[in-house]
């Protein structure tokens, strides 16, 4: 389809359908976080001074922040590619480890902040929502890739990353569905299993690099 793979088109259509479903049933879900600790004594919103600024200034600052992320994101990719070449680890391994970890730092900070102020549903939504958006970026990447469907030109590392991603998502889906699940200390069994899968994935990526 004009050089774009059917898989990329399916991902884009699935994303649009997921957004429609989320918008339609957002207020009708019966899922709520349980066994919650007391949030840190932080005022809401946090004392950043943003509440005293107008919408025009906030919009300009948001645009500036987005532009900075875009510029440094390009620089990050160039640096990651150089590291992959000089270290001999390969772009696939560096992409699913170093680059993926670096680009996930914004989600880490926002999720930690949301948990600290007691917005637990927002923290979980941010994590899964970020993963959803990352997947739909396959479509514009496929449009810009002119050598055929991009998913057919990936390495074995990418295929393994997709498999491990599905496994991790399945574990957390079970954790969301099953209300009563065992814990190991303060950590749920699903999080422990995900950590084990993550460590195993790093070893697998290094082995097939």
N, CA and C of each residue as an Amber inpcrd file, in Angstrom:
protein
   627
   0.8490000  -1.1910000   0.0000000   0.0000000   0.0000000   0.0000000
   0.8880000   1.2440000   0.0000000   1.3480000   1.6380000  -1.2190000
   2.2120000   2.8100000  -1.3780000   3.4600000   2.7160000  -0.5050000
   3.9980000   1.5040000  -0.3710000   5.2030000   1.3110000   0.4200000
   4.9720000   1.2010000   1.9040000   3.7370000   1.3220000   2.3620000
   3.4100000   1.2390000   3.7850000   2.8160000  -0.1390000   4.0640000
   3.3390000  -0.8160000   5.0740000   2.8780000  -2.1590000   5.3880000
   1.4940000  -2.1830000   5.9990000   0.7910000  -3.2840000   5.7910000
  -0.5430000  -3.4390000   6.3710000  -0.4830000  -3.4620000   7.8980000
   0.6320000  -3.9660000   8.4460000   0.7720000  -3.9870000   9.9000000
   0.7720000  -2.5870000  10.4850000   1.4620000  -1.6550000   9.8310000
   1.5010000  -0.2790000  10.3100000   0.1280000   0.3750000  10.2140000
  -0.5800000   0.1040000   9.1150000  -1.9310000   0.6530000   8.9590000
  -2.8620000   0.0930000  10.0200000  -2.7450000  -1.2030000  10.2930000
  -3.5820000  -1.8280000  11.3240000  -3.3100000  -1.2240000  12.6990000
  -2.0310000  -0.9570000  12.9940000  -1.6780000  -0.3390000  14.2760000
  -2.3130000   1.0400000  14.3940000  -2.2620000   1.8390000  13.3240000
  -2.8430000   3.1800000  13.3430000  -4.3510000   3.1240000  13.5350000
  -5.0220000   2.2080000  12.8270000  -6.4700000   2.0860000  12.9750000
  -6.8510000   1.5890000  14.3650000  -6.0600000   0.6580000  14.8910000
  -6.3150000   0.1640000  16.2450000  -6.1530000   1.2690000  17.2710000
  -5.1480000   2.1150000  17.0860000  -4.9370000   3.2480000  17.9900000
  -6.1400000   4.1880000  17.9630000  -6.6310000   4.5070000  16.7550000
  -7.7990000   5.3860000  16.6510000  -9.0140000   4.7640000  17.3330000
  -9.1950000   3.4650000  17.1460000 -10.3110000   2.7900000  17.8110000
 -10.1540000   2.7690000  19.3220000  -8.9260000   2.5840000  19.7990000
  -8.6910000   2.5720000  21.2410000  -8.9920000   3.9330000  21.8620000
  -8.5840000   5.0090000  21.1890000  -8.8700000   6.3500000  21.6950000
 -10.3810000   6.5910000  21.7500000 -11.0950000   6.1150000  20.7370000
 -12.5550000   6.2820000  20.7290000 -13.1900000   5.5220000  21.8850000
 -12.7310000   4.3040000  22.1240000 -13.2730000   3.5020000  23.2290000
 -12.9620000   4.1580000  24.5750000 -11.7300000   4.6410000  24.7360000
 -11.3560000   5.2940000  25.9920000 -12.2050000   6.5340000  26.2450000
 -12.4380000   7.3040000  25.2040000 -13.2530000   8.5210000  25.3620000
 -14.7040000   8.1800000  25.6790000 -15.1990000   7.0770000  25.1270000
 -16.5950000   6.7120000  25.3100000 -16.8640000   6.1070000  26.6820000
 -15.9020000   5.3180000  27.1880000 -16.1290000   4.5790000  28.4280000
 -15.2320000   5.0280000  29.5720000 -14.6520000   6.1980000  29.4520000
 -13.7200000   6.6620000  30.4760000 -14.3790000   6.8030000  31.8420000
 -15.6000000   7.3000000  31.8810000 -16.2860000   7.5450000  33.1490000
 -17.0970000   6.3550000  33.6420000 -17.1280000   5.2560000  32.8830000
 -17.9590000   4.1190000  33.2780000 -17.1460000   2.9260000  33.7750000
 -15.8420000   3.0860000  33.9150000 -15.0360000   1.9700000  34.3820000
 -15.2470000   1.7380000  35.8770000 -15.1670000   0.4690000  36.2820000
 -15.3180000   0.1460000  37.7010000 -13.9690000  -0.1560000  38.3370000
 -12.8500000   0.1120000  37.6150000 -11.5260000  -0.1480000  38.1740000
 -11.1110000   1.0170000  39.0450000 -10.6640000   0.7010000  40.2430000
 -10.1360000   1.7180000  41.1480000  -8.9260000   1.1230000  41.8560000
  -7.8990000   1.9290000  42.1310000  -6.7510000   1.4140000  42.8790000
  -7.1320000   1.0760000  44.3050000  -6.5120000   0.0280000  44.8600000
  -6.8210000  -0.4220000  46.2180000  -5.5390000  -0.4810000  47.0240000
  -5.7180000  -0.6020000  48.3650000  -4.5870000  -0.6980000  49.3030000
  -3.5960000   0.4420000  49.0900000  -4.1130000   1.6620000  49.0780000
  -3.2840000   2.8180000  48.7650000  -2.6390000   3.3800000  50.0220000
  -1.3670000   3.7950000  49.9230000  -0.7420000   4.4890000  51.0540000
  -1.1790000   5.9380000  51.0910000  -0.8730000   6.6070000  52.1760000
  -1.1750000   8.0260000  52.2600000  -0.2290000   8.8030000  51.3610000
  -0.7540000   9.7090000  50.5230000   0.1300000  10.4660000  49.6320000
   1.0280000  11.4080000  50.4150000   2.1330000  11.7890000  49.8020000
   3.0340000  12.7450000  50.4300000   2.3070000  14.0670000  50.6470000
   2.6220000  14.7550000  51.7170000   1.9120000  16.0110000  52.0070000
   2.3210000  17.1300000  51.0610000   1.9400000  16.9840000  49.7800000
   2.2130000  18.0160000  48.7960000   0.9150000  18.6880000  48.4040000
   0.8950000  20.0000000  48.2960000  -0.3220000  20.6670000  47.8280000
  -0.5850000  20.3420000  46.3700000  -1.8050000  20.4370000  45.9680000
  -2.1620000  20.1740000  44.5860000  -2.8700000  21.3900000  44.0090000
  -2.3540000  21.9930000  42.9320000  -1.1610000  21.5700000  42.2160000
   0.1140000  21.9040000  42.9610000   1.2190000  21.2790000  42.5470000
   2.5070000  21.4920000  43.2050000   2.8980000  22.9600000  43.1310000
   3.6230000  23.4650000  44.1170000   3.9560000  24.8900000  44.1690000
   5.0210000  25.2760000  43.1590000   4.6420000  25.3280000  41.8850000
   5.5750000  25.6990000  40.8250000   5.3930000  27.1360000  40.3660000
   4.3130000  27.7840000  40.8070000   4.0270000  29.1290000  40.3430000
   3.2570000  29.1600000  39.0440000   2.9770000  27.9820000  38.4480000
   2.2650000  27.9400000  37.1800000   0.8180000  28.3770000  37.3160000
   0.2520000  28.1830000  38.5110000  -1.1550000  28.5530000  38.6930000
  -1.3780000  30.0570000  38.5960000  -0.3170000  30.8370000  38.7670000
  -0.4490000  32.2850000  38.7160000  -0.2390000  32.8470000  37.3180000
   0.0800000  32.0130000  36.3490000   0.3390000  32.4780000  34.9950000
  -0.8740000  32.2440000  34.1030000  -1.0000000  33.0890000  33.0760000
  -2.1180000  32.9810000  32.1590000  -1.9410000  31.8670000  31.1530000
  -3.0270000  31.5730000  30.4260000  -2.9880000  30.4930000  29.4530000
  -1.9970000  30.7770000  28.3330000  -1.8760000  32.0560000  27.9310000
  -0.9660000  32.4000000  26.8430000   0.4750000  32.0540000  27.2130000
   0.8840000  32.4200000  28.4140000   2.2430000  32.1180000  28.8490000
   2.4620000  30.6170000  28.9930000   1.4510000  29.8980000  29.4930000
   1.5810000  28.4500000  29.6550000   1.7010000  27.7610000  28.3000000
   0.9340000  28.2380000  27.3130000   1.0030000  27.6480000  25.9740000
   2.3790000  27.8780000  25.3560000   2.9080000  29.0920000  25.5050000
   4.2330000  29.3920000  24.9630000   5.3080000  28.5290000  25.6260000
   5.2150000  28.3660000  26.9380000   6.1950000  27.5330000  27.6350000
   6.0680000  26.0710000  27.2210000   4.8460000  25.6080000  26.9980000
   4.6560000  24.2300000  26.5540000   5.2460000  24.0160000  25.1610000
   5.0310000  24.9850000  24.2600000   5.5970000  24.8850000  22.9140000
   7.1190000  24.8860000  22.9760000   7.6850000  25.7600000  23.8200000
   9.1410000  25.8110000  23.9660000   9.6830000  24.4870000  24.5150000
   8.9770000  23.9160000  25.4800000   9.4130000  22.6370000  26.0420000
   9.3470000  21.5290000  24.9930000   8.2850000  21.5280000  24.1860000
   8.1610000  20.5230000  23.1240000   9.2770000  20.6740000  22.1000000
   9.6110000  21.9230000  21.7510000  10.6910000  22.1600000  20.7900000
  12.0240000  21.6800000  21.3510000  12.2540000  21.9220000  22.6430000
  13.5100000  21.4700000  23.2620000  13.5900000  19.9460000  23.2610000
  12.4750000  19.2870000  23.5620000  12.4550000  17.8230000  23.5500000
  12.7350000  17.2990000  22.1470000  12.1620000  17.9710000  21.1320000
  12.3750000  17.5540000  19.7420000  13.8410000  17.6750000  19.3510000
  14.4520000  18.8130000  19.6840000  15.8560000  19.0370000  19.3160000
  16.7780000  18.0480000  20.0260000  16.5880000  17.9160000  21.3400000
  17.4550000  17.0100000  22.0850000  17.1580000  15.5500000  21.7550000
  15.9200000  15.2770000  21.3060000  15.6200000  13.9250000  20.8650000
  16.4050000  13.5500000  19.6220000  16.5170000  14.4920000  18.6870000
  17.3340000  14.2530000  17.4950000  18.7970000  14.0480000  17.8630000
  19.2900000  14.8820000  18.7850000  20.6740000  14.7430000  19.2310000
  20.8990000  13.4080000  19.9290000  19.8960000  12.9740000  20.6950000
  20.0010000  11.7010000  21.4070000  20.1240000  10.5390000  20.4300000
  19.3540000  10.5830000  19.3490000  19.4230000   9.5110000  18.3490000
  20.7980000   9.4650000  17.6960000  21.3420000  10.6300000  17.3540000
  22.6720000  10.6720000  16.7420000  23.7420000  10.1160000  17.6870000
  23.6480000  10.4910000  18.9580000  24.6130000   9.9840000  19.9400000
  24.4630000   8.4780000  20.1330000  23.2150000   7.9940000  20.1650000
  22.9770000   6.5630000  20.3350000  23.5260000   5.7780000  19.1480000
  23.3540000   6.3260000  17.9490000  23.8900000   5.6420000  16.7720000
  25.4100000   5.5770000  16.8180000  26.0540000   6.6660000  17.2650000
  27.5130000   6.6720000  17.3800000  27.9800000   5.6650000  18.4300000
  27.2590000   5.5890000  19.5500000  27.6090000   4.6190000  20.5860000
  27.4770000   3.1950000  20.0600000  26.4210000   2.9470000  19.2820000
  26.2140000   1.6140000  18.7210000  27.3460000   1.2250000  17.7850000
  27.8150000   2.1780000  16.9740000  28.9000000   1.8820000  16.0340000
  30.2340000   1.6660000  16.7520000  30.5420000   2.5470000  17.6960000
  31.8430000   2.4690000  18.3520000  31.9340000   1.3230000  19.3490000
  30.8150000   0.9680000  19.9600000  30.8390000  -0.1220000  20.9430000
  30.6980000  -1.4870000  20.2960000  30.1620000  -1.5260000  19.0800000
  29.9470000  -2.7930000  18.4120000  28.7050000  -3.5330000  18.8860000
  27.8900000  -2.9000000  19.7130000  26.6850000  -3.5620000  20.2360000
  25.5440000  -3.5740000  19.2260000  25.6040000  -2.6870000  18.2450000
  24.5660000  -2.6720000  17.2250000  23.4360000  -1.7120000  17.5580000
  22.8120000  -1.1920000  16.5170000  21.7270000  -0.2200000  16.7040000
  20.4910000  -0.8490000  17.3370000  20.2590000  -2.1440000  17.0690000
  19.1010000  -2.8000000  17.6610000  19.1950000  -2.8730000  19.1730000
  20.3570000  -3.3130000  19.6690000  20.5400000  -3.4420000  21.1130000
  20.5070000  -2.0850000  21.7980000  21.2100000  -1.0970000  21.2320000
  21.2260000   0.2370000  21.8180000  19.8310000   0.8640000  21.7560000
  19.0940000   0.5810000  20.6870000  17.7630000   1.1590000  20.5440000
  16.7830000   0.6690000  21.5950000  16.8070000  -0.6450000  21.8860000
  15.8350000  -1.2040000  22.8330000  16.2960000  -1.0750000  24.2850000
  17.5230000  -0.6190000  24.5070000  18.0190000  -0.4660000  25.8790000
  18.3050000   0.9950000  26.2110000  19.4180000   1.5160000  25.7130000
  19.8370000   2.8700000  26.0590000  18.8630000   3.9170000  25.5460000
  18.5360000   3.8620000  24.2580000  17.6510000   4.8780000  23.6770000
  16.2420000   4.7760000  24.2500000  15.7350000   3.5550000  24.4000000
  14.3940000   3.3800000  24.9640000  14.3420000   3.8600000  26.4120000
  15.4000000   3.5700000  27.1690000  15.4350000   4.0230000  28.5570000
  15.5050000   5.5320000  28.6640000  16.3030000   6.1660000  27.8020000
  16.4410000   7.6180000  27.8500000  15.1290000   8.3190000  27.4790000
  14.4410000   7.8120000  26.4580000  13.1920000   8.4390000  26.0460000
  12.0350000   8.1420000  27.0000000  12.2290000   7.1910000  27.9090000
  11.1950000   6.8690000  28.8960000  11.3410000   7.6780000  30.1780000
  12.3970000   8.4680000  30.2970000  12.5980000   9.2610000  31.5050000
  11.4560000  10.2520000  31.7730000  10.8880000  10.9210000  30.7470000
   9.7310000  11.7930000  31.0420000   8.5630000  11.0410000  31.6630000
   8.2780000   9.8280000  31.1620000   7.1970000   9.0390000  31.7540000
   7.5200000   8.6540000  33.1950000   8.8040000   8.3890000  33.4650000
   9.2090000   8.0420000  34.8250000   8.9720000   9.1960000  35.7830000
   9.3950000  10.3950000  35.3980000   9.2360000  11.5450000  36.2890000
   7.7690000  11.8980000  36.4960000   6.9740000  11.8720000  35.4310000
   5.5630000  12.2170000  35.5740000   4.8120000  11.1750000  36.3980000
   5.1580000   9.9010000  36.2210000   4.4810000   8.8560000  36.9980000
   4.8370000   8.9550000  38.4720000   6.1130000   9.2060000  38.7820000
   6.5230000   9.3550000  40.1760000   5.8200000  10.5500000  40.8120000
   5.7470000  11.6670000  40.0750000   5.0600000  12.8530000  40.6030000
   3.5850000  12.5750000  40.8370000   2.9460000  11.8630000  39.8990000
   1.5250000  11.5440000  40.0570000   1.2900000  10.6570000  41.2770000
   2.1760000   9.7060000  41.5110000   2.0370000   8.8310000  42.6790000
   2.2280000   9.6250000  43.9600000   3.1780000  10.5450000  43.9780000
   3.4580000  11.3240000  45.1890000   2.2770000  12.1930000  45.5990000
   1.5190000  12.6770000  44.6180000   0.3710000  13.5230000  44.9540000
  -0.9100000  12.7080000  45.0720000  -0.7950000  11.3840000  44.9710000
  -1.9620000  10.5280000  45.1580000  -2.7770000  10.2980000  43.9070000
  -2.3100000  10.7320000  42.7320000  -3.0420000  10.5240000  41.4750000
  -2.6070000   9.1950000  40.8640000  -3.0010000   8.0920000  41.5030000
  -2.5280000   6.7780000  41.1010000  -3.0870000   6.3500000  39.7450000
  -4.3450000   6.6480000  39.4960000  -4.9220000   6.3060000  38.2030000
  -4.2280000   7.0560000  37.0870000  -3.8780000   8.3160000  37.3150000
  -3.1490000   9.0920000  36.3170000  -1.7820000   8.4850000  36.0510000
  -1.1100000   8.0100000  37.0910000   0.2160000   7.4030000  36.9190000
   0.1400000   6.1630000  36.0350000  -0.8260000   5.2850000  36.3130000
  -0.9780000   4.0750000  35.5110000  -1.3970000   4.4200000  34.0830000
  -2.3200000   5.3810000  33.9500000  -2.7730000   5.7890000  32.6240000
  -1.6310000   6.3730000  31.8110000  -0.7530000   7.1110000  32.4540000
   0.3840000   7.6990000  31.7540000   1.3090000   6.6170000  31.2040000
   1.5320000   5.5780000  31.9800000   2.4400000   4.5090000  31.5440000
   1.8660000   3.7630000  30.3480000   0.6190000   3.2930000  30.4690000
   0.0350000   2.5350000  29.3740000  -0.2740000   3.4260000  28.1790000
  -0.6550000   4.6760000  28.4300000  -0.9130000   5.5980000  27.3300000
   0.3380000   5.9110000  26.5360000   1.4590000   6.0500000  27.2220000
   2.7270000   6.3000000  26.5360000   3.1070000   5.1230000  25.6530000
   2.9020000   3.9080000  26.1600000   3.1950000   2.7280000  25.3460000
   2.3050000   2.6760000  24.1060000   1.0440000   3.0700000  24.2660000
   0.1100000   3.0670000  23.1400000   0.5530000   4.0600000  22.0720000
   0.9480000   5.2450000  22.4900000   1.3950000   6.2600000  21.5340000
   2.6940000   5.8340000  20.8600000   3.5960000   5.2160000  21.6090000
   4.8500000   4.7630000  21.0120000   4.5970000   3.7550000  19.8940000
   3.6160000   2.8970000  20.0620000   3.3220000   1.9020000  19.0360000
   2.7690000   2.5430000  17.7750000   1.9190000   3.5620000  17.9210000
   1.3200000   4.1710000  16.7380000   2.3490000   4.9590000  15.9400000
   3.4860000   5.2810000  16.5400000   4.5440000   5.9750000  15.8080000
   5.1660000   5.0890000  14.7350000   4.8560000   3.7960000  14.7670000
   5.3130000   2.9080000  13.7040000   4.7420000   3.3560000  12.3600000
   3.5240000   3.8770000  12.3580000   2.8850000   4.2780000  11.0960000
   3.6060000   5.4420000  10.4200000   3.8300000   6.5950000  11.1000000
   4.5850000   7.6590000  10.4150000   6.0060000   7.2490000  10.0650000
   6.6090000   6.3920000  10.8880000   7.9460000   5.9040000  10.5530000
   7.9080000   5.0770000   9.2740000   6.8430000   4.2940000   9.1040000
   6.6950000   3.4910000   7.8930000   6.4450000   4.3690000   6.6790000
   5.7010000   5.4590000   6.8620000   5.4480000   6.3820000   5.7570000
   6.7480000   7.0260000   5.2710000   7.6250000   7.3790000   6.2060000
   8.8920000   8.0230000   5.8510000   9.9310000   7.0300000   5.3390000
   9.7600000   5.7660000   5.6800000  10.7020000   4.7290000   5.2420000
  10.3550000   4.3250000   3.8130000  11.2550000   4.5600000   2.8640000
  10.9470000   4.3900000   1.4420000  11.4290000   3.0700000   0.8640000
  11.9190000   2.1470000   1.6700000  12.4410000   0.8830000   1.1470000
  11.4990000  -0.2810000   1.3970000  10.2050000   0.0070000   1.5000000
   9.2300000  -1.0360000   1.7440000   8.6770000  -0.9590000   3.1510000
   7.8140000  -1.9090000   3.5110000   7.2610000  -1.9230000   4.8650000
   8.3570000  -1.9930000   5.9210000   8.3030000  -1.0730000   6.8790000
   9.3910000  -0.9710000   7.8500000   9.4480000  -2.1690000   8.7860000
   8.2920000  -2.7730000   9.0810000   8.2740000  -3.9130000   9.9900000
   8.9250000  -5.1480000   9.3690000   9.0660000  -5.1620000   8.0420000
   9.7090000  -6.2820000   7.3740000  11.2110000  -6.0750000   7.2180000
  11.6950000  -4.9250000   7.6700000  13.1150000  -4.6210000   7.5400000
  13.7740000  -4.4110000   8.9000000  13.2190000  -5.0330000   9.9160000
  13.7580000  -4.8920000  11.2620000  14.6070000  -6.1020000  11.6160000
  15.3810000  -5.9480000  12.6650000  16.2700000  -7.0130000  13.0980000
  15.5560000  -7.9800000  14.0410000  16.2570000  -9.0310000  14.4010000
  15.7050000 -10.0100000  15.3380000  15.4890000  -9.3930000  16.7110000
  16.2960000  -8.3990000  17.0560000  16.1400000  -7.7210000  18.3470000
  14.7860000  -7.0450000  18.4510000  14.3330000  -6.4300000  17.3500000
  13.0320000  -5.7620000  17.3640000  11.9110000  -6.7670000  17.5390000
  12.0120000  -7.8970000  16.8550000  10.9880000  -8.9380000  17.0160000
  10.9370000  -9.4450000  18.4500000  12.1050000  -9.6120000  19.0540000
  12.1400000 -10.0470000  20.4490000  11.5550000  -8.9800000  21.3640000
  11.8340000  -7.7040000  21.0740000  11.2870000  -6.6200000  21.8930000
   9.7690000  -6.6110000  21.8330000   9.2080000  -6.8580000  20.6580000
   7.7520000  -6.9310000  20.5310000   7.1940000  -8.0940000  21.3570000
   7.8690000  -9.2280000  21.3060000   7.4020000 -10.3940000  22.0640000
   7.4590000 -10.1400000  23.5640000   8.5570000  -9.5700000  24.0350000
   8.6620000  -9.2730000  25.4610000   7.6560000  -8.1860000  25.8640000
   7.4140000  -7.2260000  24.9710000   6.4200000  -6.1940000  25.2660000
   5.0270000  -6.7750000  25.4270000   4.6910000  -7.7380000  24.5690000
   3.3910000  -8.4040000  24.6900000   3.3010000  -9.1810000  25.9960000
   4.3940000  -9.8410000  26.3660000   4.4020000 -10.6160000  27.6110000
   4.2220000  -9.7180000  28.8280000   4.9320000  -8.5930000  28.8490000
   4.8230000  -7.6770000  29.9780000   3.4180000  -7.0850000  30.0680000
   2.8650000  -6.7000000  28.9230000   1.5100000  -6.1400000  28.9120000
   0.4900000  -7.1640000  29.3940000   0.6600000  -8.4260000  28.9740000
  -0.2590000  -9.4800000  29.4060000  -0.2020000  -9.6760000  30.9160000
   0.9980000  -9.6100000  31.4800000   1.1350000  -9.7730000  32.9310000
   0.3950000  -8.6610000  33.6610000   0.5620000  -7.4430000  33.2130000
  -0.1130000  -6.3320000  33.8870000  -1.6160000  -6.3390000  33.6360000
  -2.0500000  -6.8340000  32.4850000  -3.4870000  -6.9680000  32.2540000
  -4.1000000  -7.9480000  33.2430000  -3.4050000  -9.0470000  33.4800000
  -3.8840000 -10.0050000  34.4910000  -3.9100000  -9.3540000  35.8620000
  -2.8840000  -8.5350000  36.1500000  -2.8600000  -7.8360000  37.4360000
  -4.0050000  -6.8570000  37.5960000  -4.4390000  -6.2350000  36.4880000
  -5.5640000  -5.3100000  36.5540000  -6.8950000  -6.0400000  36.7090000
  -6.9850000  -7.2250000  36.0920000  -8.2480000  -7.9680000  36.1360000
  -8.4290000  -8.6870000  37.4620000  -7.3550000  -9.3270000  37.9450000
  -7.4280000 -10.0880000  39.1940000  -7.3130000  -9.1250000  40.3640000
  -8.3680000  -8.9870000  41.1210000  -8.3870000  -8.0270000  42.2320000
  -7.4840000  -8.4640000  43.3770000  -7.5040000  -9.7460000  43.7020000
  -6.7040000 -10.2420000  44.8160000  -5.5450000 -11.0480000  44.2710000
  -4.3690000 -10.5100000  44.3790000  -3.1840000 -11.1950000  43.8770000
  -2.1190000 -11.1930000  44.9600000  -1.2840000 -12.2220000  44.9920000
  -0.2690000 -12.3120000  46.0480000   0.7750000 -11.2140000  45.9320000
   1.4150000 -10.9260000  47.0550000   2.4590000  -9.9150000  47.1130000
   3.7180000 -10.5240000  47.7010000   4.7950000  -9.8880000  47.4320000
   6.0660000 -10.2020000  48.0630000   6.5240000  -8.9340000  48.7520000
   6.2050000  -8.8400000  50.0330000   6.4160000  -7.5910000  50.7490000
   5.4260000  -6.5550000  50.2470000   5.8780000  -5.3410000  49.9570000
   4.9650000  -4.3170000  49.4550000   4.7610000  -4.3580000  47.9490000
   5.4130000  -5.2930000  47.2430000   5.3930000  -5.3240000  45.7840000
   4.4770000  -6.4460000  45.3180000   3.6210000  -6.1400000  44.3520000
   2.7300000  -7.1350000  43.7920000   3.4680000  -8.1570000  42.9550000
   2.8940000  -9.3590000  42.8570000   3.5170000 -10.4310000  42.0990000
   3.6580000 -10.0620000  40.6240000   2.7040000  -9.3060000  40.0810000
   2.8010000  -8.9340000  38.6760000   4.0200000  -8.0600000  38.4140000
   4.3170000  -7.1310000  39.3000000   5.4970000  -6.2800000  39.1250000
   6.7900000  -7.0850000  39.2270000   6.8070000  -8.0810000  40.1130000
   7.9900000  -8.9330000  40.2340000   8.2020000  -9.7370000  38.9630000
   7.1190000 -10.2860000  38.4210000   7.2220000 -11.0500000  37.1840000
   7.6880000 -10.1740000  36.0290000   7.1850000  -8.9480000  35.9740000
   7.6030000  -8.0260000  34.9200000   9.0860000  -7.7040000  35.0390000
   9.5740000  -7.5280000  36.2630000  10.9960000  -7.2560000  36.4650000
  11.8480000  -8.4370000  35.9940000  11.3890000  -9.6450000  36.2820000
  12.1240000 -10.8400000  35.8360000  12.1490000 -10.9130000  34.3140000
  10.9930000 -10.6490000  33.6820000  10.9300000 -10.6700000  32.2190000
  11.8260000  -9.5920000  31.6280000  11.8550000  -8.4100000  32.2680000
  12.6860000  -7.3210000  31.7650000  14.1680000  -7.6790000  31.8140000
  14.6160000  -8.2340000  32.9410000  16.0240000  -8.6320000  33.0560000
  16.3480000  -9.7350000  32.0410000  15.4310000 -10.6750000  31.8800000
  15.6370000 -11.7300000  30.8890000  15.7020000 -11.1750000  29.4740000
  14.9020000 -10.1480000  29.2030000  14.9280000  -9.5480000  27.8680000
  16.2650000  -8.8770000  27.5860000  16.8530000  -8.2210000  28.5760000
  18.1600000  -7.5960000  28.3780000  19.2170000  -8.6370000  28.0230000
  19.1780000  -9.7630000  28.7150000  20.1220000 -10.8330000  28.4050000
  19.9000000 -11.3800000  26.9950000  18.6350000 -11.5070000  26.6140000
  18.3200000 -12.0150000  25.2780000  18.7580000 -11.0310000  24.2000000
  18.5370000  -9.7410000  24.4310000  18.9710000  -8.7310000  23.4530000
  20.4870000  -8.7790000  23.2630000  21.2050000  -8.9070000  24.3770000
  22.6530000  -8.9450000  24.2950000  23.1390000 -10.2080000  23.5640000
  22.4350000 -11.2950000  23.7480000  22.8420000 -12.5500000  23.1320000
  22.6710000 -12.5210000  21.6070000  21.5990000 -11.8740000  21.1040000
  21.3090000 -11.8760000  19.6510000  21.7740000 -10.6000000  18.9700000
  22.4750000  -9.7440000  19.6660000  22.8690000  -8.4400000  19.1060000
  23.6920000  -8.5870000  17.8130000
